[in-house]
Structure formats: structure tokens, C-alpha cells
Coordinates of C-alpha atoms in Angstrom, one line a residue:
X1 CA 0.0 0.0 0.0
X2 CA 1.3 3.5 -0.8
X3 CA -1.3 5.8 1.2
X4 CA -0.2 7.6 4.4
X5 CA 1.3 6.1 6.6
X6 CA -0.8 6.4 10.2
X7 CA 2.1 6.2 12.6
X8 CA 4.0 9.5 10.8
X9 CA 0.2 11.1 10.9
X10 CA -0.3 10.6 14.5
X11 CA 3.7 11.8 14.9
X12 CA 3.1 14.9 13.4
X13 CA 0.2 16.0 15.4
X14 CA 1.6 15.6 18.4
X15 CA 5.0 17.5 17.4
X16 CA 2.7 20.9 18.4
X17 CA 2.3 19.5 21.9
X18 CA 5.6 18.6 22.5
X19 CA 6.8 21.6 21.4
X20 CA 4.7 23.6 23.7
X21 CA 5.4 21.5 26.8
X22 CA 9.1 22.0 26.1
X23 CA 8.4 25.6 26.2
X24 CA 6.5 25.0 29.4
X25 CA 8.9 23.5 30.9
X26 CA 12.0 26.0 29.9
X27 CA 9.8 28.9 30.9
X28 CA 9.6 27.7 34.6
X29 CA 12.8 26.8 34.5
X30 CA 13.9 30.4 33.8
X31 CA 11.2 31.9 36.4
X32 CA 9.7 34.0 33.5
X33 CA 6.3 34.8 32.1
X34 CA 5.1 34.8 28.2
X35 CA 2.9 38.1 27.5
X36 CA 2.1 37.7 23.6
X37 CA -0.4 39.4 21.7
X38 CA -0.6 41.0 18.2
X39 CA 1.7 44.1 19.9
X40 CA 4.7 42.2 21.5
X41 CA 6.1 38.7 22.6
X42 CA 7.5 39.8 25.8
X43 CA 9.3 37.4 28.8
X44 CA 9.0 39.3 32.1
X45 CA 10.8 37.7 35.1
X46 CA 9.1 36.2 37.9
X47 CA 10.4 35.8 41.9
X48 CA 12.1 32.7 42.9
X49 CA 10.5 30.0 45.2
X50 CA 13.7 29.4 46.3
X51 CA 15.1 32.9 47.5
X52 CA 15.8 32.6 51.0
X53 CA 15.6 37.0 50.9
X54 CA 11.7 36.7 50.3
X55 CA 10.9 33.2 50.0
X56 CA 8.7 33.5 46.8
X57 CA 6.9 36.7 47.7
X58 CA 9.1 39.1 45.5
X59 CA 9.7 41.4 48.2
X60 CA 8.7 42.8 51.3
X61 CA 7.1 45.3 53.8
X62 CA 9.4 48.5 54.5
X63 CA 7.8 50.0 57.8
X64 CA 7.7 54.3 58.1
X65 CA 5.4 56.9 57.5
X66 CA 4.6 55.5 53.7
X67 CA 4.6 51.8 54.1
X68 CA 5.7 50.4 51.0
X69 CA 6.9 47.1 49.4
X70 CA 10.7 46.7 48.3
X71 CA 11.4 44.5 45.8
X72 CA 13.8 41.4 45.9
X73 CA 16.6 41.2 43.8
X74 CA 15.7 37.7 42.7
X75 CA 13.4 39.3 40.0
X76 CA 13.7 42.8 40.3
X77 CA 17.3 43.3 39.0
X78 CA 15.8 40.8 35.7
X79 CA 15.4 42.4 32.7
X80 CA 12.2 41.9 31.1
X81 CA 12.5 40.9 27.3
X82 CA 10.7 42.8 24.6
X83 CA 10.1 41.6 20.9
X84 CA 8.3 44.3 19.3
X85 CA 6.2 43.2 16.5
X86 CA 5.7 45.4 13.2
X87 CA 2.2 46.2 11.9
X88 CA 1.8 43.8 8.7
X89 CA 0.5 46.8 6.1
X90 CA -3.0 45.6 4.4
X91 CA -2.8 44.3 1.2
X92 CA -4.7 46.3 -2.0
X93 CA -8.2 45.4 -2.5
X94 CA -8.4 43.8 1.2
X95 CA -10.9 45.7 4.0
X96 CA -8.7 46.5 6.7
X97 CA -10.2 44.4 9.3

């Protein structure tokens, strides 16, 4: 028989899956956090579980006469990454939306 073969079917759909669990797992890994919409793809850092500073909180409580919350270095000192995406331009004889 020459038709398609089931197994290589069956491989290919779950390549998608495995793909995304591997991001999954490199992304928690890393302590980061995937924003994307049509704007940006952007990978903004998250606190660590294990910091013995704030123990997963991110921060925490600096007492005065304006209480406010001061950030761990575990995260805070993280850059967050940015991947700007361009406007693709409408094509001629399309509707814009």
C-alpha cells in the first residue's frame, strides 16, 4: 500500500504538543512569564520560590510613615525581554479588518 502512513500522521500531530510543553517546561525553568499578543512577545521575570531574601513573595514590607513594598533582587534586578512586533500593512483590494 502507498497511502499515508498512520504512525508519521499521528507523529506529526503531536509535534505541536511537544513543542509547547518544552516551552513549558524552559519557561519555569527560567522563572519567567510569556505576555504575547498582536503588539509584542515579551518574557517578564518572575520571583524565585527558592530565595531565602523573600521566600517566593518578591519582596517585602518597609515600615515608616509611607509603608511600601521593596522589591527582591531575585526578579527585580531581571530584565524583562521585549520583541516588538511590526504592523503587517493591508494588502490592495483587502478591508482593513
Amino acid at each position: 500500500m502507498n497511502g499515508p502512513c498512520p504512525r508519521a500522521a499521528l507523529l506529526l500531530a503531536t509535534l505541536p504538543a511537544a513543542a509547547a510543553a518544552t516551552v513549558t517546561v524552559a519557561l519555569k525553568a527560567s522563572h519567567r512569564q510569556l505576555l504575547a499578543d498582536r503588539h509584542r512577545i515579551e518574557l517578564t521575570p518572575l520571583p524565585r520560590h527558592s530565595c531565602p531574601d523573600c521566600r517566593g513573595a518578591g519582596g517585602w514590607w518597609v515600615d515608616g510613615a509611607l509603608p511600601e513594598m521593596e522589591a527582591c533582587g531575585c526578579w527585580a534586578n531581571r530584565p524583562t525581554l521585549r520583541i516588538r512586533l511590526l504592523p503587517i500593512p493591508p494588502q490592495p483590494g483587502e478591508p482593513p479588518f
